[in-house]
mmCIF file with all atom_site columns, C-alpha atoms in Angstrom:
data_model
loop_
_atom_site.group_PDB
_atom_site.id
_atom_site.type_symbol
_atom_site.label_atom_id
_atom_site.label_alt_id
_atom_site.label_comp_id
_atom_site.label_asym_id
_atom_site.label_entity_id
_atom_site.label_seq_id
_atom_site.pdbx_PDB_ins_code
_atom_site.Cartn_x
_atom_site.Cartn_y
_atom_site.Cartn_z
_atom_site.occupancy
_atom_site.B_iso_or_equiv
_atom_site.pdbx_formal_charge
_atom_site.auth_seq_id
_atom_site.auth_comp_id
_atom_site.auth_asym_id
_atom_site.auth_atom_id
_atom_site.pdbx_PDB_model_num
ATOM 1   C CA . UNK A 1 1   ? -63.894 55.065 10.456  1.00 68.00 ? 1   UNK A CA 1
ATOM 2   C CA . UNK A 1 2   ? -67.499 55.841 10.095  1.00 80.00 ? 2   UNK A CA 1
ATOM 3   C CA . UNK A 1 3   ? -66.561 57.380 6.385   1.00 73.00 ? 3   UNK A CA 1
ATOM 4   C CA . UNK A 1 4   ? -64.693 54.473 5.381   1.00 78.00 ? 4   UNK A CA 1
ATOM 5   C CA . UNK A 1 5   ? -67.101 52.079 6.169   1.00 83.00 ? 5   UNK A CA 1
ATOM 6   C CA . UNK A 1 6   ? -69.946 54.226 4.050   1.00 85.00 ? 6   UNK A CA 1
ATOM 7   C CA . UNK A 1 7   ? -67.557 54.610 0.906   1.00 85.00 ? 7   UNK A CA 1
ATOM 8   C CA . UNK A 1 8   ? -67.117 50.623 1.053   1.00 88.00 ? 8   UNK A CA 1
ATOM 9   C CA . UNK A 1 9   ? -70.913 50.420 1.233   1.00 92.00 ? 9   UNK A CA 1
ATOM 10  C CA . UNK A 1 10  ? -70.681 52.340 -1.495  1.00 92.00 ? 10  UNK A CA 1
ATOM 11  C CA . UNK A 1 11  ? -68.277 51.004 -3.564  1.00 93.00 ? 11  UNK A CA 1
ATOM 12  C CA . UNK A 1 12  ? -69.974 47.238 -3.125  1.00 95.00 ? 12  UNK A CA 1
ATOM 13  C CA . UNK A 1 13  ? -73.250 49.293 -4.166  1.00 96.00 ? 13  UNK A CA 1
ATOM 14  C CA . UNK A 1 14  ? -71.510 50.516 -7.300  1.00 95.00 ? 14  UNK A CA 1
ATOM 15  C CA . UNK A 1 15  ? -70.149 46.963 -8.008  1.00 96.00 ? 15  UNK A CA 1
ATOM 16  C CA . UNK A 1 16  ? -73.634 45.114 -7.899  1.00 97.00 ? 16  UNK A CA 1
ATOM 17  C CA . UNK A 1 17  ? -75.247 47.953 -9.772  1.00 97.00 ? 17  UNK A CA 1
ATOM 18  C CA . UNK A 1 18  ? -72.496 47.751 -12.730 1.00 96.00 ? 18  UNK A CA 1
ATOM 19  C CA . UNK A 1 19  ? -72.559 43.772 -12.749 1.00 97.00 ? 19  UNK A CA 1
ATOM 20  C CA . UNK A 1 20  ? -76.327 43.804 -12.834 1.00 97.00 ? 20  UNK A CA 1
ATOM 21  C CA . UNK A 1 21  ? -76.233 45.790 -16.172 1.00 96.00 ? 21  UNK A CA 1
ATOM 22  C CA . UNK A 1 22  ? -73.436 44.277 -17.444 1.00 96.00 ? 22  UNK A CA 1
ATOM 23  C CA . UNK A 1 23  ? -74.790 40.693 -17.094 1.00 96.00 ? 23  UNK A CA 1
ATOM 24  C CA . UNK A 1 24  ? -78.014 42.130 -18.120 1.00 97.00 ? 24  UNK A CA 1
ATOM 25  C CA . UNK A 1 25  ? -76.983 43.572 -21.636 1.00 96.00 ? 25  UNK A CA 1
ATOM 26  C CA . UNK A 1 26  ? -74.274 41.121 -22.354 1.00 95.00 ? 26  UNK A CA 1
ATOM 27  C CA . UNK A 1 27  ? -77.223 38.375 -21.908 1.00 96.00 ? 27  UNK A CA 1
ATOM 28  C CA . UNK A 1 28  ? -79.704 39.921 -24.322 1.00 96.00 ? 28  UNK A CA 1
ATOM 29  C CA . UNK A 1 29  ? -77.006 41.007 -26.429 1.00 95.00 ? 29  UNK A CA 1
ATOM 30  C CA . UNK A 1 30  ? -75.505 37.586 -26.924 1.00 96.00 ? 30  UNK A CA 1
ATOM 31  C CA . UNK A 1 31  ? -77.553 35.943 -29.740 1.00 95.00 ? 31  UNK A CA 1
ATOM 32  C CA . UNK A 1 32  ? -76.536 39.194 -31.723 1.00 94.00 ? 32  UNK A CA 1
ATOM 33  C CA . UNK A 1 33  ? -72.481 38.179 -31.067 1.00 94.00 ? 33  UNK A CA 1
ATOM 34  C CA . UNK A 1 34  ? -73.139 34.377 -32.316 1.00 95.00 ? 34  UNK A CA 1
ATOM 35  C CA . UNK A 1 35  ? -74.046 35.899 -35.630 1.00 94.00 ? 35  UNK A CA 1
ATOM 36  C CA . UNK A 1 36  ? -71.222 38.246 -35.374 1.00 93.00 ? 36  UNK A CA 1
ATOM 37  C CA . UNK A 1 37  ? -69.300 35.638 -34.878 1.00 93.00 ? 37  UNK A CA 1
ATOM 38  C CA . UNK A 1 38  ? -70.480 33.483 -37.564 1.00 93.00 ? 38  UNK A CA 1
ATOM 39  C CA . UNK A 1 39  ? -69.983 36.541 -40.007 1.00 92.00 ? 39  UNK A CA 1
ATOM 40  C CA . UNK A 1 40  ? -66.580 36.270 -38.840 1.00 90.00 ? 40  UNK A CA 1
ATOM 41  C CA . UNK A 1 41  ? -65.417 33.072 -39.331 1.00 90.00 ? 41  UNK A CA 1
ATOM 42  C CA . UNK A 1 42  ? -66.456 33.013 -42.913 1.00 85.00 ? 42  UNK A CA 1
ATOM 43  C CA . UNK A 1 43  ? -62.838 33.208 -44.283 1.00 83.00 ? 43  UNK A CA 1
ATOM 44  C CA . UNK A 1 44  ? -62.250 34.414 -47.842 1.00 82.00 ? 44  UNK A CA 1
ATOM 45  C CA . UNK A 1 45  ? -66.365 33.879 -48.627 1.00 82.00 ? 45  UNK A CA 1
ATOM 46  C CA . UNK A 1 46  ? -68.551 36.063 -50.086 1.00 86.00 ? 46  UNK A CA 1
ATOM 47  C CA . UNK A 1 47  ? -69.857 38.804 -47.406 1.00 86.00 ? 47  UNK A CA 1
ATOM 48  C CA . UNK A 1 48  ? -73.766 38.185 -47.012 1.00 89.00 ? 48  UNK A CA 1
ATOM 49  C CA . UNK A 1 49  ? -76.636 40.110 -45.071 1.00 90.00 ? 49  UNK A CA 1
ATOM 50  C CA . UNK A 1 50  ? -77.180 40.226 -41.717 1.00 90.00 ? 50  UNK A CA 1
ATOM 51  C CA . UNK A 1 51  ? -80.876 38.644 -41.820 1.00 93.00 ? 51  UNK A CA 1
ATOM 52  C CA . UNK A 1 52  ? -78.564 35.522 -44.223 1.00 93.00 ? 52  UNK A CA 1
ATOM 53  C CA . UNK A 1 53  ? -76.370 35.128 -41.168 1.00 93.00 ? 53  UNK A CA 1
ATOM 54  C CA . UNK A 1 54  ? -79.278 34.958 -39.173 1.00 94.00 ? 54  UNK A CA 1
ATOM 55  C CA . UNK A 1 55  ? -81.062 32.430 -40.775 1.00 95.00 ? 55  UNK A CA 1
ATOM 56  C CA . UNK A 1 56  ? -78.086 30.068 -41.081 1.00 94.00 ? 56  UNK A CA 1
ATOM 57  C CA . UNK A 1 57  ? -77.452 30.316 -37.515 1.00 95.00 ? 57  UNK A CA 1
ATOM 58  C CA . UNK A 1 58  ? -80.596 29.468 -36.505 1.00 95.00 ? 58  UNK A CA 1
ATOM 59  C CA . UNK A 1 59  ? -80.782 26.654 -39.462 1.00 96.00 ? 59  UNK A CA 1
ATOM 60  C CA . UNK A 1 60  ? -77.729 25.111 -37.959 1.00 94.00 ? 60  UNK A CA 1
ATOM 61  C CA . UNK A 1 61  ? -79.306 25.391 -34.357 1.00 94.00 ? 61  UNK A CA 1
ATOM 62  C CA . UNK A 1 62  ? -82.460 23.706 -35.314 1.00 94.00 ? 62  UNK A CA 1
ATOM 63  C CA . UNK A 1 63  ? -84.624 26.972 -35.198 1.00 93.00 ? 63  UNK A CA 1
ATOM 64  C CA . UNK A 1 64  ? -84.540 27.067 -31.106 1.00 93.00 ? 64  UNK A CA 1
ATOM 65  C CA . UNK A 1 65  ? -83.551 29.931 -29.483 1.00 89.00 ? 65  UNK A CA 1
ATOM 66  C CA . UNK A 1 66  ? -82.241 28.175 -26.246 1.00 92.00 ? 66  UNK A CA 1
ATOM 67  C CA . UNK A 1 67  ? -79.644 27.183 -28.157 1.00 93.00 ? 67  UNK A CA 1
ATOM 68  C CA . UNK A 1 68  ? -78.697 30.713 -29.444 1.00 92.00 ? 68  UNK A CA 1
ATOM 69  C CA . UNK A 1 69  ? -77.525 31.520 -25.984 1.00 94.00 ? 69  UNK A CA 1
ATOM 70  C CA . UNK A 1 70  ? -75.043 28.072 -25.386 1.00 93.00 ? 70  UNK A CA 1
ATOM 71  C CA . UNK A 1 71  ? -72.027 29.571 -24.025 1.00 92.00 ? 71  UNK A CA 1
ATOM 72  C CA . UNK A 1 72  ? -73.491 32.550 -22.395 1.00 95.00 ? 72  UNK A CA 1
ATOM 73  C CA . UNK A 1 73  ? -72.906 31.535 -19.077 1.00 95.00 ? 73  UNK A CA 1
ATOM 74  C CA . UNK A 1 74  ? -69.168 32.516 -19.265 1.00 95.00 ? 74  UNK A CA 1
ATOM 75  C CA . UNK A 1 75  ? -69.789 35.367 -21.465 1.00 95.00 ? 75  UNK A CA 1
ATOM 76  C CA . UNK A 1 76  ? -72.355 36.161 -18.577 1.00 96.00 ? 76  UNK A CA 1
ATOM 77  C CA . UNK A 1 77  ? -69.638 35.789 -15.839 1.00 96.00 ? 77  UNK A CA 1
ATOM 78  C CA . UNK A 1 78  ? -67.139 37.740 -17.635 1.00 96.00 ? 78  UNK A CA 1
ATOM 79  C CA . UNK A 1 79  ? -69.630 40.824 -17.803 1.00 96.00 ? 79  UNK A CA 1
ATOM 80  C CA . UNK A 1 80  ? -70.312 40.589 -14.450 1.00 97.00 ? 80  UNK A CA 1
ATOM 81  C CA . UNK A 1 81  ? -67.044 40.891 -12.914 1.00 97.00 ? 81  UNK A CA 1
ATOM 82  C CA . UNK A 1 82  ? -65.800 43.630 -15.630 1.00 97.00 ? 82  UNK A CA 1
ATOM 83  C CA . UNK A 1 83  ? -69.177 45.464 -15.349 1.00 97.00 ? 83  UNK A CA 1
ATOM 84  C CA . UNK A 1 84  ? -68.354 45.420 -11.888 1.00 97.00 ? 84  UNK A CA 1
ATOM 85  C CA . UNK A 1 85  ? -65.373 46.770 -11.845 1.00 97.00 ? 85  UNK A CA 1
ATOM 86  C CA . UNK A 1 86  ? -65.037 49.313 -14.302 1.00 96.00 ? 86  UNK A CA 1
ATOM 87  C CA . UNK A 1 87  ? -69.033 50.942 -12.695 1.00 96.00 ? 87  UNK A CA 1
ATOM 88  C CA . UNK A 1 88  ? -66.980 51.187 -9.192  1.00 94.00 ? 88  UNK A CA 1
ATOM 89  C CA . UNK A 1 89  ? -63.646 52.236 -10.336 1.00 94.00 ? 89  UNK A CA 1
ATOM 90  C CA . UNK A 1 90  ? -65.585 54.953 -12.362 1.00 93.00 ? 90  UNK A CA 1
ATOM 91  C CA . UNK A 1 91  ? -67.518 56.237 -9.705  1.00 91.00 ? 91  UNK A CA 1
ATOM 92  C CA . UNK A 1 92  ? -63.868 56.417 -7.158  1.00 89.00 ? 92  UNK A CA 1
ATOM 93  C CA . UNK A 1 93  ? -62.407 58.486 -9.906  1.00 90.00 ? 93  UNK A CA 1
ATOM 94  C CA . UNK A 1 94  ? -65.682 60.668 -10.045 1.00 88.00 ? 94  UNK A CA 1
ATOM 95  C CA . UNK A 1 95  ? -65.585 61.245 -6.337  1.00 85.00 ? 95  UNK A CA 1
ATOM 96  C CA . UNK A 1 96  ? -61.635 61.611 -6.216  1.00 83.00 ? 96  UNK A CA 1
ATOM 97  C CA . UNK A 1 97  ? -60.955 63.642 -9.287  1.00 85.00 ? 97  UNK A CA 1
ATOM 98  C CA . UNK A 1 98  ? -64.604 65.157 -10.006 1.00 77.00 ? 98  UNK A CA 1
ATOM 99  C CA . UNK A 1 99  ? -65.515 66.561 -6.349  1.00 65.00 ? 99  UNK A CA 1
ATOM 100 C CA . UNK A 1 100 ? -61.797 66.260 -4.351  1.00 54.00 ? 100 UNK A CA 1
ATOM 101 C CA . UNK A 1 101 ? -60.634 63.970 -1.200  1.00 53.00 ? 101 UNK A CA 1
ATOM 102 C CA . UNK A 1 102 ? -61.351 65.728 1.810   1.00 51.00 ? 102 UNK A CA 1
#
C-alpha cells in the first residue's frame, strides 16, 4: 500500500509539474498564435511578413498588449490539463516500459 500511495504522490507531482509548463509556455507563447492566426485567415491575399502581421495586429488592437492575450484564459486551461496529462502519462510509461514493474 505504502508503494501505491508514493507512485500517486508521484503521479500528482508529475501532473502539476507538466501543467505548470504547459500553462507557462502556452501563455507567453500566445501573442505569437494571434498573429499566426491572423496570417491564417487571410484567404486568397497576398502572403506578407511576419513583422506586417505584427503590426496590423497590434494596429487593430489599439497598440496594447493586454489585449494581445484576450482569449488566453481558455487557451491557458487547455494547456494545463493536456500538459498535465501527457508529463504524467510520460513519466508511467518511463517507469513501466523504461525500468520494469516489479
Amino acid at each position: 500500500k505504502q508503494w501505491y500511495q508514493r507512485r500517486v504522490r508521484e503521479y500528482a507531482a508529475d501532473f502539476v509539474c507538466g501543467a505548470c509548463l504547459g500553462g507557462m509556455n502556452s501563455t507567453l507563447i500566445y501573442p505569437v498564435n494571434v498573429v499566426k492566426s491572423y496570417q491564417q485567415k487571410q484567404i486568397n491575399a497576398v502572403p506578407e511578413s511576419l513583422l506586417t502581421s505584427c503590426k496590423k495586429v497590434l494596429m487593430e488592437r489599439d497598440y496594447k498588449l493586454r489585449k494581445l492575450y484576450y482569449g488566453v484564459q481558455l487557451n491557458l486551461t487547455r494547456s494545463i490539463l493536456s500538459w498535465g496529462i501527457i508529463n504524467a502519462t510520460y513519466e508511467l510509461c518511463i517507469y513501466m516500459f523504461g525500468r520494469g514493474v516489479s
